[in-house]
Coordinates of C-alpha atoms in Angstrom, one line a residue:
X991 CA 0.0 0.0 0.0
X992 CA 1.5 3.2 -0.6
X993 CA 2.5 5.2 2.3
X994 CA -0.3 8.2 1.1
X995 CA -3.3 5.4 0.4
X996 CA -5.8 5.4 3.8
X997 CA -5.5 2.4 5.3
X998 CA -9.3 2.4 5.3
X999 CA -9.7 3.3 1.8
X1000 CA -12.1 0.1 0.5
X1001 CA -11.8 -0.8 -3.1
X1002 CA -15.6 -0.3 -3.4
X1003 CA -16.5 2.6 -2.1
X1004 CA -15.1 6.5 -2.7
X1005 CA -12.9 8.4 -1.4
X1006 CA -14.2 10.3 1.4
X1007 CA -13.5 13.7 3.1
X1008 CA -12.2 11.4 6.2
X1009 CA -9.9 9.6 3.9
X1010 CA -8.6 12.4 2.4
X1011 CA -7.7 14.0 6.1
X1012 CA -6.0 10.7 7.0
X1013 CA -3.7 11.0 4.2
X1014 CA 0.1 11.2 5.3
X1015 CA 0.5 14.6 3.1
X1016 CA -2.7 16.2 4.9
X1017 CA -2.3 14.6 8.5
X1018 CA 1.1 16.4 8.5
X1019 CA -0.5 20.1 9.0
X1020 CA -2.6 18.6 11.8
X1021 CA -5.6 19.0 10.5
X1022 CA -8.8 20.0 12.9
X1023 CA -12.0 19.4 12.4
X1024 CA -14.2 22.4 13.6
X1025 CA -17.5 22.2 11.7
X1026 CA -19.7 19.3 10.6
X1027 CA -17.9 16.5 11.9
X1028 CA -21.2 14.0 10.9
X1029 CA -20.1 14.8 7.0
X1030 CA -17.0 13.4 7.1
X1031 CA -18.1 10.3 4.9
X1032 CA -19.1 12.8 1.7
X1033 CA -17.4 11.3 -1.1
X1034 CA -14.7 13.5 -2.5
X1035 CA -14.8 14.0 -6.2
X1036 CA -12.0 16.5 -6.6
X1037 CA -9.5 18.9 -5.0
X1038 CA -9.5 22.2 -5.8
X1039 CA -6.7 25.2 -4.5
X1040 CA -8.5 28.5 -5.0
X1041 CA -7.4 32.2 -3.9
X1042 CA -10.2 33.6 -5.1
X1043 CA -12.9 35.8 -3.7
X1044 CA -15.8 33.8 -5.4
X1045 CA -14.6 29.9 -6.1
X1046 CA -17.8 28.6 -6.4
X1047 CA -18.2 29.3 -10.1
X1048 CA -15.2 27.0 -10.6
X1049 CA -16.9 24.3 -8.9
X1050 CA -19.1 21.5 -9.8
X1051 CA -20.0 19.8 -6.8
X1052 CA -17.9 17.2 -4.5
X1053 CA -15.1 19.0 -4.8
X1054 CA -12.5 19.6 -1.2
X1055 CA -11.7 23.1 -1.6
X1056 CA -7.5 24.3 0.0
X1057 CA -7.4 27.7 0.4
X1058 CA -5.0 29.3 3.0
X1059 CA -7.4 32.3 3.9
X1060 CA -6.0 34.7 2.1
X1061 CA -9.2 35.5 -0.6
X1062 CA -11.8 35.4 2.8
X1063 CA -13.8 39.0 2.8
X1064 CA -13.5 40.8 5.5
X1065 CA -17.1 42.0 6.2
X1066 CA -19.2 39.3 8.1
X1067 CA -22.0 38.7 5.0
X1068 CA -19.2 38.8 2.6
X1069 CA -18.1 35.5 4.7
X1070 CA -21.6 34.1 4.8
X1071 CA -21.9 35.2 0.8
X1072 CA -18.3 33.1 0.5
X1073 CA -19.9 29.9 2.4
X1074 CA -23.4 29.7 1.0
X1075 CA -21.9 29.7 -2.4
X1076 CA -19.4 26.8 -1.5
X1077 CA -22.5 24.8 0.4
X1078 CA -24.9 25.5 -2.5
X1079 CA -22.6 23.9 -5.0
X1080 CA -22.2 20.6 -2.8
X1081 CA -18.3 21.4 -1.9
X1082 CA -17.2 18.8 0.3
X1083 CA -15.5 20.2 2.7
X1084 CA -13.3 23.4 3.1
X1085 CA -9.5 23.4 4.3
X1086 CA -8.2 26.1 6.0
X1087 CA -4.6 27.3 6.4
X1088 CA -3.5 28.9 9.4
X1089 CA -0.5 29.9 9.0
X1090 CA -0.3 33.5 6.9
X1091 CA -3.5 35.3 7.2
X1092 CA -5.6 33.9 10.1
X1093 CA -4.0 31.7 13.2
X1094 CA -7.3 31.1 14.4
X1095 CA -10.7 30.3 12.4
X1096 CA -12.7 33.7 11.9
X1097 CA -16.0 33.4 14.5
X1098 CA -17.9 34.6 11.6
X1099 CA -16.6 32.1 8.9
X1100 CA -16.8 28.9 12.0
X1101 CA -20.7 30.3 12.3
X1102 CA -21.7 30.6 8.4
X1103 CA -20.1 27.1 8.1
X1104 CA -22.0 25.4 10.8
X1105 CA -25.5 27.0 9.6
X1106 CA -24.9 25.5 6.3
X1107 CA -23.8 22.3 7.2
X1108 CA -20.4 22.4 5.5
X1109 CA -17.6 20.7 7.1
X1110 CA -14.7 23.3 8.1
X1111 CA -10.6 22.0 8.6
X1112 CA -8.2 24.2 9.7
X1113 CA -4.6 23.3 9.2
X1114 CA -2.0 24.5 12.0
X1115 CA 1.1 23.5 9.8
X1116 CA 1.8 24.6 6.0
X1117 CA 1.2 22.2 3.7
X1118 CA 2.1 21.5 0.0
X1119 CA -1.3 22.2 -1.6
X1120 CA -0.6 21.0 -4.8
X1121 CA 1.3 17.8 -3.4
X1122 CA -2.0 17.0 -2.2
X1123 CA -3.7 17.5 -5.0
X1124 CA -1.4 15.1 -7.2
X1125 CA -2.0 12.3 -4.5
X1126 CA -5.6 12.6 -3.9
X1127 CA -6.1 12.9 -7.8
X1128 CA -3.9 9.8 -8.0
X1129 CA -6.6 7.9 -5.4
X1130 CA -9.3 8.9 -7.7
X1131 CA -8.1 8.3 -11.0
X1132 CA -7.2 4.9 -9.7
X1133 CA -10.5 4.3 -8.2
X1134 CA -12.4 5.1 -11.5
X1135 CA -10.3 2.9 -13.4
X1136 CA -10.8 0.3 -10.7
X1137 CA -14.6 1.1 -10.8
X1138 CA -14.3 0.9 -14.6
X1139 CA -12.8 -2.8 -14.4
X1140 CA -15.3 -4.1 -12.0
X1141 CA -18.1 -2.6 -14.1
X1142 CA -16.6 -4.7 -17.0
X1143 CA -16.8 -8.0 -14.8
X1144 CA -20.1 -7.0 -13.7
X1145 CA -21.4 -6.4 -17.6
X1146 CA -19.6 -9.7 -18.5
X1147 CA -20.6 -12.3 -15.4
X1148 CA -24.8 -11.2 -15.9
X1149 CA -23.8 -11.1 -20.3
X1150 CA -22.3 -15.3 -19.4
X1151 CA -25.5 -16.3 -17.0
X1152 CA -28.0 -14.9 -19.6
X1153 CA -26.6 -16.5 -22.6
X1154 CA -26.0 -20.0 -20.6
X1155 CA -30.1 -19.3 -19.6
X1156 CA -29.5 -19.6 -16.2
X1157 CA -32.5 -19.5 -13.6
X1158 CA -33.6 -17.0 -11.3
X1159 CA -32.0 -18.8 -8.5
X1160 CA -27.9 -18.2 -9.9
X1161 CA -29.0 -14.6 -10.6
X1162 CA -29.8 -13.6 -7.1
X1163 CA -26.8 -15.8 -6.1
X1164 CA -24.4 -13.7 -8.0
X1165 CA -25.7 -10.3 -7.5
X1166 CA -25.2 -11.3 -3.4
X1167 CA -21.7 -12.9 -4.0
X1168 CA -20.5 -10.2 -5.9
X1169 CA -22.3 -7.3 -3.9
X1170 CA -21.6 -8.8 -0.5
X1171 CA -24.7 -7.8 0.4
X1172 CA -28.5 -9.8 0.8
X1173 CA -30.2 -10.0 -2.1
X1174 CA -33.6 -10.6 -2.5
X1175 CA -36.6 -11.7 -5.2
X1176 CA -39.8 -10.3 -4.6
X1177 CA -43.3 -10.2 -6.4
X1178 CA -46.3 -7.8 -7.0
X1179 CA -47.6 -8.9 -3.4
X1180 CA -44.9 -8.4 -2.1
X1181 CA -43.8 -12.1 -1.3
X1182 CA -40.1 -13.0 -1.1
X1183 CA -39.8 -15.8 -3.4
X1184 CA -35.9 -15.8 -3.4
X1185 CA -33.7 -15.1 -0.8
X1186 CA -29.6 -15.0 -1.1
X1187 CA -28.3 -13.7 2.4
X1188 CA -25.1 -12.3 2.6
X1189 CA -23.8 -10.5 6.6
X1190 CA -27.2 -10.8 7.7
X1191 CA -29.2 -14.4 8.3
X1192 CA -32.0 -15.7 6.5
X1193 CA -34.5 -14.3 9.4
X1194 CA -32.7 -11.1 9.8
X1195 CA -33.3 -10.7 5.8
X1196 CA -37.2 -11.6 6.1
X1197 CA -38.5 -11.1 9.2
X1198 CA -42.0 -9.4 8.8
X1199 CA -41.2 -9.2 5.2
X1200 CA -44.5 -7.9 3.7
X1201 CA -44.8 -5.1 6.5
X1202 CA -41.2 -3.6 5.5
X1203 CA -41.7 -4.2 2.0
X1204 CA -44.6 -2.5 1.5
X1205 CA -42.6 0.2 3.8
X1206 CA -40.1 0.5 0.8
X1207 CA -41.9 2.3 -1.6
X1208 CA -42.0 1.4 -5.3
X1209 CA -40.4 3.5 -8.1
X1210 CA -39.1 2.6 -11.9
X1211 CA -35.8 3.8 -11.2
X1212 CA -33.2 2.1 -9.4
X1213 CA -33.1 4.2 -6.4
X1214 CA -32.7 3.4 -2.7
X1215 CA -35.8 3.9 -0.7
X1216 CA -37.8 2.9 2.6
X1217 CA -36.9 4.2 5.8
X1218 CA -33.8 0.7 5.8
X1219 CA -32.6 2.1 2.7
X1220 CA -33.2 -0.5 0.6
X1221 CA -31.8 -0.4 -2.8
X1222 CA -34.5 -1.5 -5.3
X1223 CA -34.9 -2.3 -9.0
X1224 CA -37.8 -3.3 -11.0
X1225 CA -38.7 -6.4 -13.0
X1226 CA -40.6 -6.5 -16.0
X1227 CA -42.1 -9.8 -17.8
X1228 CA -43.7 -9.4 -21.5
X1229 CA -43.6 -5.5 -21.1
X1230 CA -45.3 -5.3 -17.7
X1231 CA -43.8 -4.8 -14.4
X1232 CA -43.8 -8.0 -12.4
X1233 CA -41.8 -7.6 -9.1
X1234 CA -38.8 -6.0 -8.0
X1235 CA -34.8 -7.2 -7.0
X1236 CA -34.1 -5.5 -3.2
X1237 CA -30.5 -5.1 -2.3
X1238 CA -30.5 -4.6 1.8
X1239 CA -27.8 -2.8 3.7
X1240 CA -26.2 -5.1 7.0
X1241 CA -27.3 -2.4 9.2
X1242 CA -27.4 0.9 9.1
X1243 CA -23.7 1.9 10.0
X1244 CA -22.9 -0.3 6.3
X1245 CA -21.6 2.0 3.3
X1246 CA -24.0 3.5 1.3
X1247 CA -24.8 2.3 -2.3
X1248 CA -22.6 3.6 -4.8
X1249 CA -22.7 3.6 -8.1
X1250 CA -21.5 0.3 -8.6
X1251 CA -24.3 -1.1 -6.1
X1252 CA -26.6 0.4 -9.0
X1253 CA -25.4 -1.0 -11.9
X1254 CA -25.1 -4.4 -10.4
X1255 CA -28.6 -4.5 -9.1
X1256 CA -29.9 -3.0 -12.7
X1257 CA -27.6 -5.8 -14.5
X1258 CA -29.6 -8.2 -12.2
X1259 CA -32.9 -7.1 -12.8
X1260 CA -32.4 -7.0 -16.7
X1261 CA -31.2 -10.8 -16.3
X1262 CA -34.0 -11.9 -13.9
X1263 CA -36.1 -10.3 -17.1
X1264 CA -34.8 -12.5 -19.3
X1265 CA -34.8 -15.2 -17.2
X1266 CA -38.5 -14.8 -16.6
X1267 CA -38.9 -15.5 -20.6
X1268 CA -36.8 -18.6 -21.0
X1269 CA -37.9 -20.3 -17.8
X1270 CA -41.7 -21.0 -18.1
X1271 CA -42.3 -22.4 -15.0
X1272 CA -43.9 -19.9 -12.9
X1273 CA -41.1 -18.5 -9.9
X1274 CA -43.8 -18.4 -7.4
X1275 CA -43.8 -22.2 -8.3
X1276 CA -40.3 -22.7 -7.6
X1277 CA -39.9 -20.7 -4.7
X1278 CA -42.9 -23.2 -3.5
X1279 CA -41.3 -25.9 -4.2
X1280 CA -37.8 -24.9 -2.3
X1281 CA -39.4 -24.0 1.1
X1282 CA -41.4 -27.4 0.6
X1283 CA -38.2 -29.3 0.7
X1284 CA -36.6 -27.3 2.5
X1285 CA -39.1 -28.2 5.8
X1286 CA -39.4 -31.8 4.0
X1287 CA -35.7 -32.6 4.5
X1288 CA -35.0 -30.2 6.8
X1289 CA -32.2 -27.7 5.0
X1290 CA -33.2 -25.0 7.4
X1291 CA -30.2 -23.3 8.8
X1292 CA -32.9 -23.0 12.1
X1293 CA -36.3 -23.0 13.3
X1294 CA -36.4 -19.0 12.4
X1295 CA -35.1 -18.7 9.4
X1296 CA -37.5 -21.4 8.2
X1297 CA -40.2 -19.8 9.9
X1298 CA -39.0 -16.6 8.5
X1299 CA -38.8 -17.5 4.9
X1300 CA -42.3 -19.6 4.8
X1301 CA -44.1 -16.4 6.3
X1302 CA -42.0 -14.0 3.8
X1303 CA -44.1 -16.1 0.8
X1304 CA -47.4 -15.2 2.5
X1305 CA -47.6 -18.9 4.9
X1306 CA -48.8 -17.6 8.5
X1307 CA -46.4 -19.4 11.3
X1308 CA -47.9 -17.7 14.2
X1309 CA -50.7 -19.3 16.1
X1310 CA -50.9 -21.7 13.2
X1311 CA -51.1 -25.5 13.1
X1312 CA -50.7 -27.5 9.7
X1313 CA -51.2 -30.2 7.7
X1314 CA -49.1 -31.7 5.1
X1315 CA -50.5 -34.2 2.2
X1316 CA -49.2 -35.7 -0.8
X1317 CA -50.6 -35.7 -4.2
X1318 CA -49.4 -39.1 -6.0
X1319 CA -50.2 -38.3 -9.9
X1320 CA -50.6 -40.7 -13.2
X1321 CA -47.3 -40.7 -15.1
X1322 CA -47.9 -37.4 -17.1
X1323 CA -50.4 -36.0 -15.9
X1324 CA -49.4 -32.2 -15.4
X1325 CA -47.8 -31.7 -12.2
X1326 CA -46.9 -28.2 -12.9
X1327 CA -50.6 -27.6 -14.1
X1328 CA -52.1 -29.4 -11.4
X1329 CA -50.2 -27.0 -8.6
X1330 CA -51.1 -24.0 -10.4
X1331 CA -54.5 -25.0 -10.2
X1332 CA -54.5 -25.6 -6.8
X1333 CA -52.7 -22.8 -5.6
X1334 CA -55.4 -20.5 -7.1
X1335 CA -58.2 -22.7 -5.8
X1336 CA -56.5 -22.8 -2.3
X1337 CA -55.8 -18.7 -2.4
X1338 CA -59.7 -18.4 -3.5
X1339 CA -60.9 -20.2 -0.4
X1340 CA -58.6 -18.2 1.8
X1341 CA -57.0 -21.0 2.8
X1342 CA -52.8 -20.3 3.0
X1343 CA -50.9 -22.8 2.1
X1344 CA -47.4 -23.5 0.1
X1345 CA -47.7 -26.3 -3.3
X1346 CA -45.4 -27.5 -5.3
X1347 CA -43.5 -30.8 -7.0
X1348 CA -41.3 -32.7 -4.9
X1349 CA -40.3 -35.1 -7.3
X1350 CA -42.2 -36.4 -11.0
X1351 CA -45.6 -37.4 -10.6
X1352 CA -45.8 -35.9 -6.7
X1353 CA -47.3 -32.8 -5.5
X1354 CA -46.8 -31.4 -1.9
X1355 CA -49.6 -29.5 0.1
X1356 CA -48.8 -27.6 3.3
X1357 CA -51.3 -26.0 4.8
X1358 CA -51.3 -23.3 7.7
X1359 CA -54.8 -22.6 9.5
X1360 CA -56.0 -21.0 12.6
X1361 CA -56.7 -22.6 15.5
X1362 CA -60.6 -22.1 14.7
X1363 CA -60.4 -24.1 11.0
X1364 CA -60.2 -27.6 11.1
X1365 CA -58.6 -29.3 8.3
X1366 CA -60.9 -32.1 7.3
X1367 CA -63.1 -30.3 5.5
X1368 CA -60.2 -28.4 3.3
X1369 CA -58.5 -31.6 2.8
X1370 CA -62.3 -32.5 1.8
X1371 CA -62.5 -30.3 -0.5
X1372 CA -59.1 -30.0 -1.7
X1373 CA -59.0 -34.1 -2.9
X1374 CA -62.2 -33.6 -5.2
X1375 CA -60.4 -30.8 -7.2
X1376 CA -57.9 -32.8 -7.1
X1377 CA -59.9 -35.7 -8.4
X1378 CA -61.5 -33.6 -10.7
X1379 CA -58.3 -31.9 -12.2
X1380 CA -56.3 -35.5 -12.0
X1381 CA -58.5 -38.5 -12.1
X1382 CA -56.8 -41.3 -10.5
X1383 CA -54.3 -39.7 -8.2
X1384 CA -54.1 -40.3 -4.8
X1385 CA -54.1 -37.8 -1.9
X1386 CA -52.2 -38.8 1.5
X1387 CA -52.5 -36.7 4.4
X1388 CA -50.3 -37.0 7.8
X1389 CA -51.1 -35.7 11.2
X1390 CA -51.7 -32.6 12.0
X1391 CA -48.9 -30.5 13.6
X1392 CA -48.7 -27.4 15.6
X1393 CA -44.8 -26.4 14.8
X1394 CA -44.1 -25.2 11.7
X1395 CA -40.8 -27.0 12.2
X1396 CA -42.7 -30.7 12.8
X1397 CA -44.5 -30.5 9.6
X1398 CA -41.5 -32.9 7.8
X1399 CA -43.3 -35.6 10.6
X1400 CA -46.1 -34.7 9.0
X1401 CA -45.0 -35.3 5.5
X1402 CA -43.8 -38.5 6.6
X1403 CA -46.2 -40.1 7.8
X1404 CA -48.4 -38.3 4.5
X1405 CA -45.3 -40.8 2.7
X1406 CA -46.2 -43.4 4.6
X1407 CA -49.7 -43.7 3.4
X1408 CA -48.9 -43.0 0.3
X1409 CA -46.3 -46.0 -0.1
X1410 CA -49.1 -48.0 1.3
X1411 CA -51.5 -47.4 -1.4
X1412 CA -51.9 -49.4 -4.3
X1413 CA -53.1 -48.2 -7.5
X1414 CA -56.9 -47.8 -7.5
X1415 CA -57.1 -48.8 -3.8
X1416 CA -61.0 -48.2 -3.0
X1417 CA -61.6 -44.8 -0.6
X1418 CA -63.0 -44.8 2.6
X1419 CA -66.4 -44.4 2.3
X1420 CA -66.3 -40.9 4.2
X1421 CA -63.9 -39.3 2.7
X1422 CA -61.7 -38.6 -0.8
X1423 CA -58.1 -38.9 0.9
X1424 CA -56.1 -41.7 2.5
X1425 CA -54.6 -41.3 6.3
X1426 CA -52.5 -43.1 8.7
X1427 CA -55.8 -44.9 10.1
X1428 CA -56.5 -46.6 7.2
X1429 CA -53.1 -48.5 6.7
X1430 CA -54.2 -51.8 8.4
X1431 CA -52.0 -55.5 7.6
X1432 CA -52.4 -55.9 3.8
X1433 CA -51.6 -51.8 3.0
X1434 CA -48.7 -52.3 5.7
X1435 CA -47.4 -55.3 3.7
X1436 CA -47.9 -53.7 0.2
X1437 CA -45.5 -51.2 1.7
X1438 CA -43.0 -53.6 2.3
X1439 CA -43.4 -56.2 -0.5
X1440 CA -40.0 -55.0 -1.6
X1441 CA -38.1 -56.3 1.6
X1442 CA -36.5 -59.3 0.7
X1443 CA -37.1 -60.4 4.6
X1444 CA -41.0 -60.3 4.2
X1445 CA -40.5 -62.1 0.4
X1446 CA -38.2 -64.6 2.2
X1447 CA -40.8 -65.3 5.0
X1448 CA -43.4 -65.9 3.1
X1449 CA -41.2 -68.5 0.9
X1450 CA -40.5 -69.9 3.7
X1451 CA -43.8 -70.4 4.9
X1452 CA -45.5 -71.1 1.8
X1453 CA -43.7 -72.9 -0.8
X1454 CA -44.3 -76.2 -0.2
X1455 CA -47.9 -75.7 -0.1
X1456 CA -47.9 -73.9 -3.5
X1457 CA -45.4 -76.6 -5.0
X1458 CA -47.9 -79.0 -4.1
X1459 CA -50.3 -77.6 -5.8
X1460 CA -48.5 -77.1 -8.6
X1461 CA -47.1 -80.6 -9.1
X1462 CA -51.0 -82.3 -8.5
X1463 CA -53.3 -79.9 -9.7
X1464 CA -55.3 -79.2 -6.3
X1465 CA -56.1 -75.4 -4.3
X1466 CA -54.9 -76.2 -0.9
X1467 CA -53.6 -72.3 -1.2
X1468 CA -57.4 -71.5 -1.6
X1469 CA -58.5 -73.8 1.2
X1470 CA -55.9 -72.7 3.7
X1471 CA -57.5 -69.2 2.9
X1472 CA -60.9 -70.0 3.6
X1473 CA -59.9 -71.6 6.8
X1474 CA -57.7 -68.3 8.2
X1475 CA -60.6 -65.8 6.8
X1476 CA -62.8 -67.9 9.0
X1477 CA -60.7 -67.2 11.9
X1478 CA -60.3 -71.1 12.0
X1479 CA -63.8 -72.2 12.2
X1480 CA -63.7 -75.5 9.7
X1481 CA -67.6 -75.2 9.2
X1482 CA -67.6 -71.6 7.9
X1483 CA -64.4 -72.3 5.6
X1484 CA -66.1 -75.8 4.3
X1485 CA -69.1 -73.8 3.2
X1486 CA -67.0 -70.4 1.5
X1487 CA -65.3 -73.3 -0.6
X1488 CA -68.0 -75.1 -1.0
X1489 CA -66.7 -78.8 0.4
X1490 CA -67.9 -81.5 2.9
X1491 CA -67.0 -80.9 6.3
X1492 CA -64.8 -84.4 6.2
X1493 CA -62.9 -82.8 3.1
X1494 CA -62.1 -79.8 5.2
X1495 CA -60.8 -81.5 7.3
X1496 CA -59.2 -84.3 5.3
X1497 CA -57.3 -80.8 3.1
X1498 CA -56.2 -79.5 6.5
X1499 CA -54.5 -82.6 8.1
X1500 CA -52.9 -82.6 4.6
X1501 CA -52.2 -78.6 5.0
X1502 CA -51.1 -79.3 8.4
X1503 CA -48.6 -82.4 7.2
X1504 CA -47.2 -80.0 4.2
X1505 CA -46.1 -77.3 6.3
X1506 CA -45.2 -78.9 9.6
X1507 CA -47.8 -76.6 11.3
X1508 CA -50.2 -76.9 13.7
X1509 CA -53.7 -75.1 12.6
X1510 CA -55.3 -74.8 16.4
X1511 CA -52.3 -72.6 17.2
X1512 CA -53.2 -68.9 17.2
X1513 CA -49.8 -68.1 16.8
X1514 CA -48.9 -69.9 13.9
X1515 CA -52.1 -69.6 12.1
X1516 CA -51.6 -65.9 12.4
X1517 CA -48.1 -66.3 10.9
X1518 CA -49.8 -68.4 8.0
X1519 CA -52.6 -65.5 7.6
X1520 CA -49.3 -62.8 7.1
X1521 CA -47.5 -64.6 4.7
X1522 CA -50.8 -65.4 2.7
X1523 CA -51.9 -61.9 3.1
X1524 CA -48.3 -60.8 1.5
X1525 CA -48.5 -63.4 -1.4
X1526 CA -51.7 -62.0 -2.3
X1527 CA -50.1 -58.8 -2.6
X1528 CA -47.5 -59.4 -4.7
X1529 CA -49.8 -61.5 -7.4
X1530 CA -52.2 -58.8 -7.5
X1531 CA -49.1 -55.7 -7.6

């Protein structure tokens, strides 16, 4: 670093009247700080060394203006004329010498200065004016060709996403790496469908989200607004504005946004445009879909930041208990449609609630309701559009929760049921979904037909009855049925197969020899009715 660079001086921000007084060249008079001390952090866009009794026309703004006192009227509103000019062009700051003409600050210069707000430095050494004009005019040239360069990457990184289509999701994520600031996707309704934190946490980012959005006024320009300073841009889809990109300051102390901050967020928005055309899914979809497995699988970084980011896309998590079901659909049958259809259907009936496709062929349904709304009725209602827009799928619900943060229970157990339902399995008679209740031995085993330790149980238990009946042409398999569906009364099984009591009895003695098993035993015969029970699965799967 060179021994007249700030050691404070960040590559991204500018030079400031503080940086400029820290400066080895300028520290060396001493300088003091007598008015506006809070202004310190205006940028510096220039230096200028005037002797003149009227510098402002020589100005353009930004400028920190050396003089050593010598040009200063003498009458008191010849002072304030001097001053008002200087603060009226936007001077950054003015630098006094005391050395030739003054050895002290003139009362009426200190008092015009502070009424205008313009910062006043008085130097108690002499300094080489134009030696720190060549450094600080170094610092900026260097900074704008700096800022140039980094403008270039900017142009270039958003020109590479665009052309390589990439989604919504690495847009955000680049604006926030290279920002180093939180970055976040919003909508029309002000719902945060896309959220890439960066010094601040997820639930620091969205906390109350809609309140402090709708806080942060809207505008067309890029422009920071709202009482946090956000910085904002808009996004447009086919011509019409669609939502807006927010990039929020860490807190308020953080620099402000700078130029570069603008064309960053503006390069952003213009991608997240294009991306909105090449990517038909709907982003409200997608931003469904990733809090959905987020909760499913649990990728929260903590109970508040999933809390945080569910409520920021409109799902209440206060004094809200939920439900979580599972949409099995026909091989392709619309997913995407399907969700979009039951998102607006859920939104008409006021009913919040998050949708989306956790994998082909399987919607997800989450849904948040008061403590005086019970959730039969929804899910009711919910399975016969579902039904209607789908025939044949299958809707699974799990227990209802009252943590936001228990709801992948919830979708478990909704899995659960779901692996436990054949195709076409007949509804309950009450109702259009299936539930935990209703997974008795023969769902249970359909579940599990896959294990090779049920498969190998029932082999074992089994084959050499069906072998027999193979090799001689009889239906003990049927008969043994009869029997265990009659709970082991021979007369009731004789008559469902339509035999003589003494061949009932004659086919069980034969049953009984064939599988070394005795048929009064409640144990065993309940072993006999599992395996059976899982054959019949299997031949009808």
């Amino acid at each position: 670093m060179n021994d007249n660079e700030p050691a404070d001086q960040g590559s991204t921000r500018p030079l400031t009247v503080a940086d400029v007084l820290a400066l080895p060249v300028l520290a060396a008079g001493r300088p003091q700080v007598v008015t506006g001390r809070p202004l310190l952090d205006r940028p510096v866009r220039w230096v200028h060394i005037t002797e003149l009794t009227d510098p402002a026309s020589f100005l353009k703004g930004g400028e920190l203006v050396l003089t050593t006192g010598m040009p200063l009227p003498q009458d008191a509103a010849g002072v304030r004329r001097y001053v008002d000019e200087l603060a009226d062009i936007g001077t950054a700051a003015l630098v006094i010498e005391l050395v030739r003409r003054y050895h002290r600050p003139p009362d009426t210069l200190v008092d015009a200065c502070r009424r205008r707000g313009l910062p006043l430095v008085t130097l108690a050494e002499d300094v080489n004016f134009l030696e720190v004009t060549q450094v600080v005019h170094a610092l900026l040239l260097g900074n704008q060709a700096e800022a140039m360069r980094r403008t270039q990457r900017i142009h270039e990184a958003f020109t590479t996403l665009t052309l390589r289509g990439a989604g919504p999701e690495d847009v955000v994520r680049a604006a926030a790496e290279m920002s180093g600031r939180t970055v976040v996707l919003e909508n029309l309704v002000h719902q945060a469908l896309i959220c890439e934190p960066s010094g601040l946490t997820v639930e620091e980012a969205l906390a109350d989200w809609e309140r402090r959005s709708r806080a942060t006024g809207p505008g067309d320009t890029t422009a920071t607004r709202g009482p946090e300073g956000w910085l904002t841009a808009a996004v447009e889809y086919q011509g019409e504005l669609w939502g807006r990109v927010a990039m929020l300051p860490a807190n308020a102390k953080e620099a402000a946004f700078g130029p570069e901050d603008i064309t960053l967020l503006e390069r952003t928005a213009m991608a997240l445009t294009v991306a909105r055309l090449i990517h038909p899914i709907p982003w409200e979809h997608t931003a469904h879909r990733n809090a959905l497995l987020d909760l499913v699988e649990q990728r929260y970084r903590s109970a508040e930041d999933a809390r945080a980011r569910c409520s920021a896309l409109g799902l209440p998590t206060d004094r809200s208990h939920f439900v979580a079901a599972l949409v099995e659909l026909r091989a392709g049958k619309g997913g995407a449609e399907t969700a979009s259809r039951l998102m607006q259907e859920l939104r008409t009936a006021g009913v919040p609630a998050l949708v989306g496709e956790l994998a082909p062929d399987r919607l997800g349904v989450l849904l948040a309701l008061r403590a005086s709304r019970t959730w039969r009725p929804i899910l009711e209602r919910l399975s016969g559009q579902v039904l209607d827009l789908a025939p044949g799928a299958v809707v699974s619900v799990g227990s209802e929760v009252t943590d936001l943060t228990d709801t992948a229970r919830s979708f478990r157990e909704a899995a659960r049921v779901a692996e436990a339902t054949p195709p076409h399995q007949p509804l309950p008679p009450d109702r259009s979904f299936h539930e935990m209740s209703d997974i008795g031995l023969r769902r249970l085993l359909y579940a599990l037909r896959e294990d090779v330790r049920i498969q190998e149980y029932t082999e074992r238990q089994l084959r050499r009855l069906i072998d027999h009946d193979v090799r001689h042409g009889t239906d003990l398999l049927t008969t043994l049925r009869h029997f265990l569906d009659a709970a082991g009364n021979k007369t009731t099984a004789a008559r469902q197969g339509g035999l003589s009591r003494e061949t009932m009895y004659q086919r069980l003695r034969t049953i009984e020899r064939l599988l070394a098993h005795d048929l009064e035993s409640g144990d065993q015969r309940t072993g006999l009715h599992v395996a059976l029970t899982a054959l019949d699965v299997w031949r009808a799967d």
